[in-house]
Amino acid sequence: MFQLAWLVPIFPLLAFALVVLWANPNKKLSHSLVIGGVAISWVLSWWIAIASFLKGSALAEEPYHLMVNWIPIGVNNVIKMGVAVDPVTAVMLFMVSFVLLMIFIYSVGYMNYGTPEVDPRYSRFFAYISLFGAGMLGLVVADNLIMLFIFWEIMGLCSYLLIGFWFEKKYPDPKRITPKQAGLKAFLTTRIGDVIMYSGMMLLFARTRSLTFSDIFTEHNLKMLASTTVTLPVLGTVPWATVIAMLIFGGAVGKSAQFPLHVWLPDAMEGPTPVSALIHAATMVSAGVYLIIRMYPLFHSAQVFAGAGQQLWLVATIGAFTALFAASIAVAQDDIKRVLAYSTISQLGYMFAALGIGAYVAAVFHLIIHAFFKSLLFLGSGSVIHGMEHGHHHVLHAHGEHGHEEFFDANDMMNMGGLKDKMPITFWTFLMGTLALAGVFPWAGFFSKDEILGDAFAHGHWWVYGTLAFAAFLTAFYMGREVFLTFFGDPRTEAAQHAPESPKSMTWPLIGLAFFATLGGFAGFPGHSWIGGFIGAQAEAIGLEIEHLPVNVVLLGVSLTIALFGLFVAWLIYGRKPLRAGQADPLTAMGPVYTVLKNKFYVDEFYQLVIIRPTIWLSKFLYGFDDAWFIDPIVDGVGAFGRWLSDGLRRYFDEPIVDGAVNGTAWLSVQFGGILRIIQTGEVQNYLLVVGLTILMLLGFYLYL
């Protein structure tokens, strides 16, 4: 069955092509093809994953490879394209394919299929998400960096198209970013990371003459990269392994929205909610963490062979800082999806911090578990927004104002409240995701998050442990705040009063994801961790030393206490006395601190002031230099001189001399022709007379001589 791995991304890719080229006019056929394609990939993926689970640690020792020659380079060398299946691939296929299937099914209801409000670009949306799914599945099975990068860029393109899907949408507030602007912002920001990553790939290829993982990670290549050095400004003399690892990490920072390239992700919420789930859960942002997991032997090699660990220190520092930084911003956000967006940035920081301190298994485990509960939360928020929009439309119809409505923000939690009884399935599944994210036992997040904290504590990474623990408290608080503002108390708007439960096409995927968000953590139960053994075998196969830590009940208790305390504080502020309509957020009492958090530490404004405005000023200056001051005046002057010179040559040389000679030749021809025409009578006897006279003249001339 492993030999079928190359087919996993093919079916969504084929569905994309069929929708674009053939099925686009038929909405039902379009979503049926797309869901059918990802369903086949899901069956194949789970078949491969289950077979991998049954094979166990043997798969880590002998992973499956299927490679074909692709691009010839030099003499007797060729770039190969192929797929690979190992324990990390198996668990990723298990997670990604299922989450994609749930999101695709959910999208049918969210895009209002079968209702008058169905999106006019419904088929196009399904084509885009199908290509997106193909990109992520292809990235997971790729056995080389070139193939991974190709699918990486496919996802980048699709994120741009999907974030800006409602490109015509405008807002009354001119300062609020529009979907069109958000898509462009995401595209440009992630391209910064991609350029850095590509630079690292080219340097890696130059040093190893290969980009296939199995070739790069041979002991010979890793020792060579760790022992050969290069001298750089500021950094001094560093191993090539460190330089290449840092450059590749730059790509992960961009794709996984880590500080300082995090700014695109919250604004990506302008796309449809299934897009948010795709980007934030199973696919795009997770790809950055997956890249570092795949390239981890390179990150680890400099530390092992040369005693230099700057690259892992950098990963841990950026990860831990981003985890706390993003969690603090999420505390003061009112947009239900933007809270989850900052939460995603924070949780990805957890994973990077884990990789930075060597907690390889914990990072993989949290990556998988986070995808389940975060996709559940995003789809749950989309269900809430869907209900709020329908409640708003109901109010407009009741008041006879349809077609003349003012802007209503269905994402704003301050417009919600009281949805617990109106949307029970959405509420209970959202609560399951919240408890998982907060890290409450026995939900899945408790196990995966605690494994990272436990590893940091056990190995003396106190600053990482303290930073992540405080971020965990903030996570529990802002998720409790989101639940209480959205579902508890009385409805704060008429739209919330009339919000209906979402259709079954949306609620059934919520239930499916809630199952894994609730029970998935038992795969890593402390002391009996199945995933620890399965992924641990992979870690040992790539040269890592895996230490099976004893169960620390005290640390487990501390983690649970932190989570429960965060939820308790949220209840004290928002649950004990639910917010009423028109009442200000109690957090405003924090004054300037709240203002800074609300404005996201003014990072966007800083970039606007320091990067964007100077860039625009420089472009305008260069435009003036080119168009008005120097380049264009010179070019225009040369052109004017050329026109003057050509006009002079035309009037004083070409027309009187060249044209005169040509015309004079023609005149002479006409004159001679006129003379010759006199003797051309057309009568034979005249011609005979001329011939006879000519003969006589020639004869007389001959006799005379």
XYZ file of C-alpha atoms in Angstrom:
705
model
C 0.000 0.000 0.000
C 2.940 2.364 0.502
C 3.496 2.405 -3.253
C 0.147 4.237 -3.559
C 1.425 7.232 -1.587
C 2.089 9.204 -4.777
C -1.652 9.093 -5.525
C -2.622 10.904 -2.316
C -2.317 14.474 -3.712
C -3.407 13.485 -7.230
C -7.153 13.217 -6.622
C -7.682 16.736 -5.184
C -5.468 18.061 -7.991
C -7.586 16.218 -10.554
C -10.785 17.535 -8.943
C -9.406 21.083 -9.221
C -8.742 20.606 -12.936
C -12.180 19.110 -13.588
C -13.991 21.947 -11.812
C -12.001 24.633 -13.618
C -12.242 23.084 -17.074
C -15.642 21.402 -17.025
C -17.881 21.408 -13.946
C -17.752 25.099 -13.023
C -21.344 25.979 -14.108
C -22.791 23.157 -11.984
C -22.383 23.962 -8.262
C -23.482 20.555 -6.977
C -21.204 18.725 -9.379
C -18.314 21.009 -8.420
C -18.500 20.382 -4.686
C -19.210 16.678 -5.286
C -16.021 16.305 -7.339
C -13.939 18.185 -4.781
C -15.310 16.312 -1.762
C -15.060 13.021 -3.663
C -11.432 13.724 -4.547
C -10.389 14.511 -0.981
C -12.436 11.560 0.322
C -10.438 9.177 -1.878
C -7.235 10.788 -0.626
C -8.503 10.385 2.949
C -9.119 6.650 2.420
C -5.677 6.200 0.867
C -4.044 8.279 3.605
C -5.655 6.362 6.449
C -4.863 3.068 4.757
C -1.203 4.074 4.521
C -1.227 5.503 8.058
C -2.783 2.417 9.646
C -0.344 0.170 7.795
C 2.462 2.381 9.105
C 1.132 2.175 12.665
C 1.009 -1.613 12.425
C 4.577 -1.735 11.099
C 5.695 0.356 14.068
C 9.332 1.251 14.643
C 10.441 -0.875 11.685
C 9.138 1.851 9.395
C 11.529 4.351 10.970
C 14.480 2.054 10.324
C 13.434 1.324 6.728
C 11.121 4.069 5.437
C 9.463 3.599 2.074
C 10.882 5.554 -0.883
C 9.663 5.877 -4.460
C 11.850 8.050 -6.683
C 12.110 8.821 -10.398
C 14.715 10.810 -12.295
C 13.573 14.332 -13.057
C 16.115 17.030 -14.064
C 19.602 16.101 -15.354
C 22.334 18.333 -13.892
C 25.982 18.178 -14.823
C 27.621 14.868 -15.614
C 26.145 11.692 -14.133
C 23.916 13.634 -11.754
C 20.173 14.142 -11.707
C 17.572 15.741 -9.461
C 15.048 13.121 -8.417
C 11.373 13.512 -7.654
C 9.659 11.119 -5.301
C 7.585 10.320 -2.235
C 8.524 8.864 1.118
C 6.587 7.319 3.992
C 7.991 7.284 7.517
C 6.381 7.712 10.961
C 6.125 11.514 10.652
C 4.534 11.181 7.203
C 2.077 8.617 8.554
C 0.752 10.721 11.431
C 0.586 13.805 9.199
C -1.397 11.900 6.563
C -3.754 10.655 9.264
C -4.411 14.199 10.479
C -4.276 16.263 7.291
C -6.547 14.108 5.155
C -9.260 13.885 7.823
C -9.217 17.592 8.648
C -9.343 18.470 4.948
C -12.350 16.203 4.450
C -14.188 17.786 7.385
C -13.437 21.313 6.151
C -14.567 20.514 2.596
C -17.882 19.047 3.777
C -18.393 21.983 6.136
C -17.823 24.413 3.261
C -21.006 23.287 1.495
C -23.159 24.697 4.288
C -20.966 27.695 4.988
C -21.086 28.881 1.379
C -24.905 28.569 1.597
C -25.408 25.899 -1.054
C -29.098 25.451 -1.911
C -30.151 28.843 -0.500
C -30.770 32.221 -2.149
C -27.589 33.488 -0.431
C -25.318 30.960 -2.209
C -22.026 32.553 -3.184
C -21.909 33.403 -6.914
C -18.317 32.124 -7.077
C -19.201 28.891 -5.277
C -17.520 26.536 -7.757
C -14.396 28.681 -7.912
C -14.102 28.485 -4.120
C -14.193 24.685 -4.187
C -11.631 24.592 -6.981
C -9.276 26.753 -4.913
C -9.574 24.709 -1.727
C -9.091 21.492 -3.701
C -5.811 22.816 -5.098
C -4.903 23.947 -1.582
C -5.519 20.437 -0.257
C -3.429 18.921 -3.035
C -0.611 21.278 -2.083
C -0.553 20.202 1.550
C -0.881 16.492 0.839
C 1.904 16.734 -1.732
C 4.104 18.554 0.755
C 3.571 15.823 3.361
C 4.637 12.933 1.116
C 7.524 14.800 -0.595
C 10.904 13.140 -0.140
C 12.960 16.157 -1.251
C 13.109 19.909 -0.767
C 12.366 20.776 -4.401
C 9.060 18.903 -4.401
C 8.241 20.251 -0.953
C 8.950 23.799 -2.126
C 6.742 23.406 -5.224
C 3.752 22.343 -3.130
C 4.709 24.989 -0.541
C 4.318 27.659 -3.244
C 1.042 26.154 -4.482
C -0.341 26.703 -0.998
C 1.044 30.246 -1.028
C -0.810 30.995 -4.260
C -4.043 29.464 -2.962
C -3.802 31.407 0.302
C -3.586 34.635 -1.710
C -6.592 33.664 -3.840
C -8.692 32.476 -0.895
C -7.909 35.235 1.595
C -8.906 37.768 -1.052
C -11.806 35.631 -2.291
C -14.353 38.338 -1.425
C -12.153 40.979 -3.056
C -15.085 43.309 -3.737
C -15.925 43.694 -0.039
C -15.476 47.183 1.433
C -15.862 48.478 4.990
C -17.206 51.784 6.302
C -13.999 52.230 8.289
C -11.305 53.115 5.726
C -8.603 52.017 8.181
C -9.913 48.446 8.296
C -8.082 46.136 5.967
C -10.149 44.661 3.116
C -9.933 41.078 1.814
C -8.093 42.299 -1.279
C -5.480 44.069 0.849
C -5.255 41.133 3.276
C -4.555 38.689 0.449
C -1.809 40.897 -0.935
C -0.342 41.388 2.545
C -0.236 37.634 3.133
C 1.317 36.988 -0.266
C 4.082 39.577 0.093
C 4.910 38.764 3.723
C 5.195 35.032 3.157
C 7.255 35.628 0.012
C 9.888 37.277 2.212
C 10.251 34.036 4.113
C 10.155 31.998 0.912
C 13.054 33.943 -0.629
C 15.118 33.391 2.520
C 14.249 29.688 2.500
C 15.080 29.328 -1.199
C 18.478 30.898 -0.571
C 19.135 28.239 2.052
C 18.026 25.506 -0.339
C 20.422 26.695 -3.043
C 23.324 26.861 -0.593
C 22.456 23.370 0.620
C 22.408 22.081 -2.949
C 25.729 23.777 -3.692
C 27.325 22.006 -0.723
C 25.737 18.537 -1.044
C 24.713 18.349 -4.742
C 21.325 16.990 -3.694
C 18.057 18.118 -2.141
C 16.683 14.657 -1.361
C 16.308 14.175 2.383
C 17.921 10.733 2.458
C 20.985 12.102 0.604
C 21.300 15.314 2.630
C 21.116 13.577 5.981
C 23.879 11.029 5.479
C 26.498 11.122 8.214
C 29.125 12.245 5.697
C 27.091 15.259 4.539
C 26.047 16.294 8.022
C 29.637 16.139 9.283
C 30.829 18.094 6.255
C 28.196 20.825 6.749
C 28.945 21.044 10.460
C 32.740 21.103 10.113
C 33.178 23.491 7.160
C 32.749 27.148 8.008
C 32.075 30.510 6.416
C 32.853 33.998 7.721
C 29.884 36.356 7.798
C 29.483 39.979 8.892
C 28.383 40.314 12.546
C 28.083 36.541 13.022
C 31.764 35.865 12.383
C 32.879 32.321 11.534
C 29.989 29.851 11.630
C 29.420 26.337 10.247
C 27.616 25.995 6.942
C 25.016 23.873 8.774
C 24.136 26.857 10.954
C 23.885 29.277 8.022
C 21.686 26.972 5.939
C 19.520 26.002 8.916
C 18.872 29.647 9.812
C 17.923 30.467 6.225
C 15.515 27.545 6.023
C 14.096 28.574 9.380
C 13.375 31.976 7.793
C 10.954 30.249 5.435
C 9.258 28.549 8.374
C 8.971 31.890 10.220
C 7.159 33.390 7.229
C 4.837 30.466 6.559
C 4.084 29.775 10.221
C 3.656 33.485 11.043
C 6.281 33.771 13.755
C 7.612 37.109 14.965
C 8.496 39.323 13.136
C 6.630 37.961 10.061
C 3.425 37.239 11.986
C 1.466 40.277 10.794
C -0.229 38.633 7.810
C -2.022 35.859 9.677
C -4.633 37.805 11.707
C -5.638 39.773 8.599
C -6.030 36.494 6.712
C -9.327 36.202 8.635
C -10.899 38.320 5.874
C -11.271 35.138 3.830
C -14.163 32.665 4.262
C -13.949 30.725 7.540
C -13.142 27.343 5.904
C -10.090 29.111 4.492
C -9.123 30.185 8.013
C -9.349 26.571 9.124
C -7.275 25.435 6.146
C -4.560 28.017 6.720
C -4.456 27.859 10.508
C -4.933 24.188 11.245
C -4.016 21.362 8.900
C -2.208 23.085 6.116
C -0.324 26.264 5.459
C 0.970 27.471 8.829
C 1.614 23.928 10.006
C 3.860 23.476 6.978
C 6.499 25.702 8.574
C 6.730 23.502 11.658
C 6.666 20.394 9.461
C 9.599 21.815 7.464
C 11.738 22.164 10.596
C 10.734 18.660 11.705
C 11.847 17.319 8.319
C 15.085 19.326 8.357
C 15.816 18.677 12.039
C 18.945 16.544 11.427
C 20.519 19.606 9.784
C 19.597 21.805 12.760
C 20.947 19.200 15.149
C 24.150 18.391 13.239
C 26.117 21.537 14.110
C 25.410 20.975 17.775
C 26.508 17.330 17.605
C 29.559 17.555 15.349
C 30.798 21.084 16.005
C 29.371 22.029 19.388
C 27.595 25.044 17.856
C 23.910 25.345 18.553
C 22.975 28.879 17.514
C 20.300 27.651 15.149
C 18.402 25.703 17.813
C 18.773 28.568 20.282
C 17.285 30.894 17.659
C 14.360 28.523 17.037
C 13.617 28.224 20.762
C 13.911 31.968 21.380
C 11.646 33.046 18.539
C 9.171 30.279 19.344
C 8.886 31.046 23.063
C 8.731 34.804 22.516
C 6.072 34.467 19.819
C 4.002 32.154 22.027
C 3.768 34.773 24.770
C 3.636 37.784 22.433
C 0.684 36.472 20.405
C -1.178 35.149 23.459
C -1.051 38.578 25.111
C -2.499 40.236 21.984
C -5.322 37.675 21.772
C -6.506 38.758 25.235
C -7.774 42.123 23.936
C -9.221 41.187 20.527
C -12.974 41.277 19.871
C -13.094 39.542 16.472
C -13.922 35.891 17.155
C -11.622 34.644 14.399
C -8.755 37.014 15.123
C -8.575 35.697 18.692
C -8.085 32.236 17.210
C -5.582 33.594 14.696
C -3.342 34.971 17.442
C -3.885 31.738 19.326
C -2.563 29.844 16.308
C 0.528 32.039 16.157
C 1.055 31.376 19.864
C 0.612 27.597 19.594
C 2.979 27.404 16.649
C 5.448 29.231 18.873
C 5.025 26.371 21.361
C 6.025 23.902 18.647
C 9.067 25.883 17.553
C 10.148 26.299 21.163
C 9.835 22.538 21.621
C 12.001 21.869 18.574
C 14.519 24.438 19.774
C 15.024 22.685 23.109
C 15.156 19.239 21.504
C 11.631 18.077 22.369
C 11.167 16.536 18.913
C 8.425 14.065 19.806
C 6.477 16.646 21.820
C 6.566 19.086 18.899
C 5.211 16.492 16.456
C 2.528 15.432 18.926
C 1.376 19.001 19.554
C 1.374 19.721 15.808
C -1.066 16.861 15.207
C -3.299 17.520 18.209
C -3.375 21.280 17.627
C -4.616 20.738 14.068
C -7.662 18.845 15.331
C -8.803 21.255 18.027
C -7.836 24.449 16.184
C -9.688 23.435 13.004
C -12.641 22.601 15.270
C -12.486 26.062 16.844
C -12.247 27.862 13.526
C -15.124 25.911 12.039
C -17.059 26.541 15.257
C -16.426 30.271 14.946
C -17.581 30.063 11.347
C -20.787 28.383 12.513
C -21.322 31.255 14.948
C -20.706 33.835 12.207
C -23.042 31.932 9.873
C -25.749 32.007 12.532
C -25.201 35.700 13.249
C -25.446 36.606 9.564
C -28.680 34.656 9.173
C -30.019 36.256 12.344
C -29.164 39.674 10.917
C -30.911 38.861 7.628
C -33.960 37.699 9.589
C -34.096 41.026 11.419
C -33.784 42.974 8.158
C -36.601 41.006 6.542
C -38.772 41.469 9.611
C -38.208 45.220 9.504
C -38.560 45.433 5.739
C -35.048 46.867 5.379
C -33.497 44.210 3.162
C -31.295 45.828 0.535
C -30.815 48.991 2.600
C -28.972 47.539 5.580
C -26.076 49.208 7.314
C -22.830 47.338 7.857
C -23.103 44.663 10.556
C -19.972 42.929 11.870
C -20.979 39.317 12.442
C -17.434 38.514 13.654
C -17.521 40.921 16.601
C -18.055 39.083 19.884
C -19.516 42.254 21.382
C -22.498 41.717 19.051
C -23.052 38.156 20.266
C -24.040 36.622 23.593
C -26.685 34.075 24.543
C -25.919 31.643 21.708
C -25.502 28.604 23.971
C -29.165 27.597 23.771
C -29.712 28.789 20.199
C -26.754 26.890 18.729
C -26.270 23.894 21.079
C -24.147 21.692 18.792
C -21.884 24.599 17.926
C -21.586 25.517 21.610
C -20.703 22.078 22.935
C -18.207 21.309 20.181
C -16.640 24.761 20.536
C -16.369 24.145 24.268
C -14.568 20.842 23.593
C -12.064 22.689 21.413
C -11.655 25.399 24.053
C -10.899 22.902 26.811
C -8.410 21.157 24.520
C -6.635 24.409 23.662
C -6.644 25.565 27.289
C -5.023 22.280 28.330
C -7.693 20.865 30.637
C -7.586 17.159 31.474
C -8.630 14.880 29.769
C -8.888 16.880 26.553
C -6.117 16.417 23.983
C -4.292 19.700 24.460
C -3.518 18.841 28.071
C -1.290 15.939 27.019
C 0.514 17.554 24.081
C 1.108 20.921 25.752
C 2.204 19.355 29.031
C 4.743 17.196 27.207
C 6.450 20.360 25.915
C 6.380 22.020 29.342
C 7.604 18.850 31.023
C 10.545 18.498 28.654
C 11.541 22.148 29.145
C 11.399 21.763 32.940
C 13.228 18.435 33.029
C 16.167 19.703 30.967
C 16.586 23.002 32.783
C 15.233 25.330 30.113
C 13.692 27.510 32.797
C 13.096 30.595 30.683
C 11.311 28.523 28.041
C 9.216 26.796 30.699
C 8.283 30.069 32.421
C 7.436 31.835 29.166
C 5.300 28.983 27.856
C 3.582 28.477 31.212
C 2.541 32.137 31.339
C 1.387 31.884 27.722
C -0.685 28.849 28.756
C -2.420 30.924 31.432
C -3.217 33.664 28.909
C -4.460 31.018 26.459
C -6.935 29.645 28.976
C -8.037 33.188 29.848
C -8.679 34.460 26.316
C -10.452 31.251 25.311
C -12.657 31.478 28.393
C -13.328 35.122 27.499
C -14.295 34.089 23.972
C -16.697 31.404 25.186
C -18.400 33.657 27.744
C -18.722 36.625 25.373
C -20.105 34.464 22.572
C -22.356 31.912 24.216
C -23.351 33.108 27.700
C -25.526 35.892 29.051
C -28.292 37.561 27.073
C -28.057 38.345 23.341
C -26.540 41.792 22.906
C -28.029 42.351 19.425
C -31.179 41.335 17.572
C -29.037 39.264 15.231
C -27.839 37.164 18.172
C -31.441 36.891 19.388
C -32.493 35.258 16.092
C -29.334 33.272 15.264
C -30.220 29.694 14.180
C -28.144 26.531 14.484
C -26.061 25.750 11.422
C -27.079 23.041 8.919
C -25.961 19.450 9.350
C -23.289 19.796 6.674
C -21.584 22.167 9.122
C -22.366 20.524 12.461
C -21.378 16.945 11.580
C -17.768 17.946 10.794
C -17.703 19.778 14.137
C -18.679 16.571 15.919
C -16.052 14.556 14.020
C -13.278 16.986 14.922
C -14.509 17.245 18.527
C -13.965 13.497 18.884
C -10.223 13.813 18.211
C -9.950 17.067 20.153
C -11.364 15.228 23.168
C -9.763 11.785 22.955
C -6.744 12.262 20.686
C -4.449 13.118 23.577
C -4.596 9.577 24.951
C -2.231 8.569 22.134
C 0.402 10.372 24.206
C -0.756 9.431 27.703
C 2.129 10.006 30.158
C 3.932 6.771 30.899
C 2.088 4.883 28.137
C 2.674 7.106 25.134
C 2.032 5.254 21.890
C 3.010 8.251 19.791
C 6.153 8.662 21.900
C 7.318 5.231 20.827
C 6.241 5.615 17.208
C 7.707 9.087 16.601
C 10.550 8.374 19.027
C 11.734 5.607 16.702
C 11.828 8.165 13.893
C 13.834 10.550 16.084
C 16.347 7.856 16.938
C 16.626 6.895 13.272
C 17.781 10.424 12.408
C 20.355 10.444 15.195
C 18.529 12.058 18.114
C 18.784 10.746 21.651
C 15.278 10.299 23.016
C 14.974 10.333 26.778
C 11.770 8.817 28.118
C 11.028 11.083 31.058
C 9.250 9.691 34.129
C 5.755 10.924 34.830
C 5.927 14.041 36.998
C 2.582 14.309 38.750
C 3.506 17.666 40.242
C 4.156 19.200 36.808
C 0.915 17.720 35.499
C -0.893 19.294 38.406
C 0.781 22.644 37.828
C -0.192 22.596 34.139
C -3.782 21.736 34.971
C -3.888 24.404 37.679
C -2.607 27.045 35.245
C -5.323 26.138 32.737
C -8.114 26.070 35.300
C -6.937 29.324 36.870
C -6.992 31.062 33.478
C -10.552 29.846 32.871
C -11.527 30.875 36.400
C -10.253 34.420 35.894
C -12.201 34.590 32.623
C -15.322 33.449 34.499
C -14.793 36.066 37.196
C -14.628 38.862 34.630
C -17.027 37.679 31.905
C -18.999 34.680 33.199
C -20.115 35.649 36.688
C -21.752 38.830 35.387
C -22.119 38.452 31.616
C -21.620 41.545 29.505
C -24.784 43.460 28.584
C -25.552 45.350 25.394
C -23.634 48.616 25.222
C -21.408 47.739 28.190
C -17.686 48.344 27.736
C -15.185 45.503 27.950
C -13.982 45.245 31.573
C -10.396 44.952 30.297
C -10.495 48.634 29.351
C -9.814 49.263 33.057
C -6.205 48.271 32.328
C -5.832 51.614 30.546
C -2.692 51.948 28.395
C -1.922 48.242 28.693
C -5.270 47.384 27.123
C -4.723 49.990 24.402
C -1.333 48.514 23.512
C -2.723 44.977 23.418
C -5.781 46.080 21.455
C -3.497 47.672 18.874
C -1.263 44.589 18.715
C 1.790 46.360 20.147
C 1.593 48.709 17.152
C 3.748 46.354 15.075
C 1.741 47.073 11.919
C 2.052 50.794 12.541
C 5.797 50.376 13.110
C 6.172 48.538 9.805
C 4.043 51.198 8.138
C 6.297 53.930 9.491
C 9.700 52.259 9.146
C 9.306 50.055 6.059
C 6.219 50.802 3.997
C 6.262 54.611 4.033
C 10.004 54.864 3.303
C 9.570 52.303 0.531
C 6.718 54.301 -0.997
C 8.704 57.535 -0.603
C 11.746 55.948 -2.225
C 9.653 54.581 -5.091
C 8.120 58.032 -5.653
C 11.587 59.626 -5.495
C 12.953 57.140 -8.003
C 9.881 57.667 -10.164
C 10.558 61.423 -10.115
C 14.245 60.811 -10.831
C 13.245 58.600 -13.730
C 10.249 60.474 -15.126
C 10.708 64.162 -14.331
C 14.238 65.014 -13.289
C 16.927 63.013 -14.998
C 16.384 59.762 -16.910
C 13.297 60.647 -18.926
C 14.514 64.244 -19.679
C 17.742 62.786 -21.074
C 15.857 60.188 -23.068
C 13.342 62.782 -24.275
C 16.219 65.170 -25.184
C 17.987 62.469 -27.159
C 14.694 61.732 -28.885
C 14.117 65.416 -29.708
C 17.668 65.749 -31.051
C 17.145 62.656 -33.145
C 13.916 64.041 -34.573
C 15.631 67.422 -35.362
C 18.588 65.712 -37.013
C 16.423 63.373 -39.031
C 14.224 66.269 -40.161
C 17.312 68.263 -41.268
C 18.774 65.313 -43.122
C 15.420 64.756 -44.795
C 15.068 68.363 -45.991
C 18.695 69.139 -46.965
C 20.126 65.788 -48.040
C 17.541 63.122 -48.586
C 14.969 65.102 -50.583
C 17.269 67.307 -52.785
C 20.147 64.853 -53.339
C 19.045 61.294 -52.785
C 15.482 61.793 -53.984
C 16.760 64.164 -56.734
C 19.136 61.508 -58.087
C 16.424 58.857 -57.991
C 13.848 61.157 -59.591
C 16.424 62.397 -62.208
C 17.144 58.846 -63.271
C 13.452 58.273 -63.689
C 13.125 61.508 -65.752
C 15.912 60.456 -68.118
C 14.272 57.111 -68.562
C 11.006 58.809 -69.428
C 12.723 61.105 -71.977
C 14.581 58.309 -73.718
C 11.437 56.279 -73.679
C 9.585 59.130 -75.385
C 12.141 59.235 -78.218
C 12.097 55.473 -78.677
C 8.316 55.437 -78.739
C 8.429 57.465 -82.063
C 10.031 54.620 -83.929
C 7.775 51.992 -82.398
C 4.960 52.124 -85.087
C 3.926 48.518 -84.967
C 4.144 48.147 -88.791
C 6.373 45.336 -90.098
C 7.447 47.166 -93.280
C 8.825 50.056 -91.217
C 10.864 47.655 -89.139
C 12.169 45.973 -92.319
C 13.131 49.400 -93.696
C 15.068 50.204 -90.544
C 16.788 46.832 -90.668
C 17.727 47.344 -94.321
C 19.057 50.843 -93.741
C 21.023 49.627 -90.760
C 22.622 46.872 -92.847
C 23.516 49.334 -95.589
C 25.045 51.734 -93.057
C 27.082 48.959 -91.490
C 28.150 47.728 -94.964
C 29.173 51.244 -95.990
C 31.084 51.695 -92.767
C 32.868 48.379 -93.359
C 33.766 49.239 -97.000
C 35.011 52.683 -95.993
C 37.375 51.225 -93.458
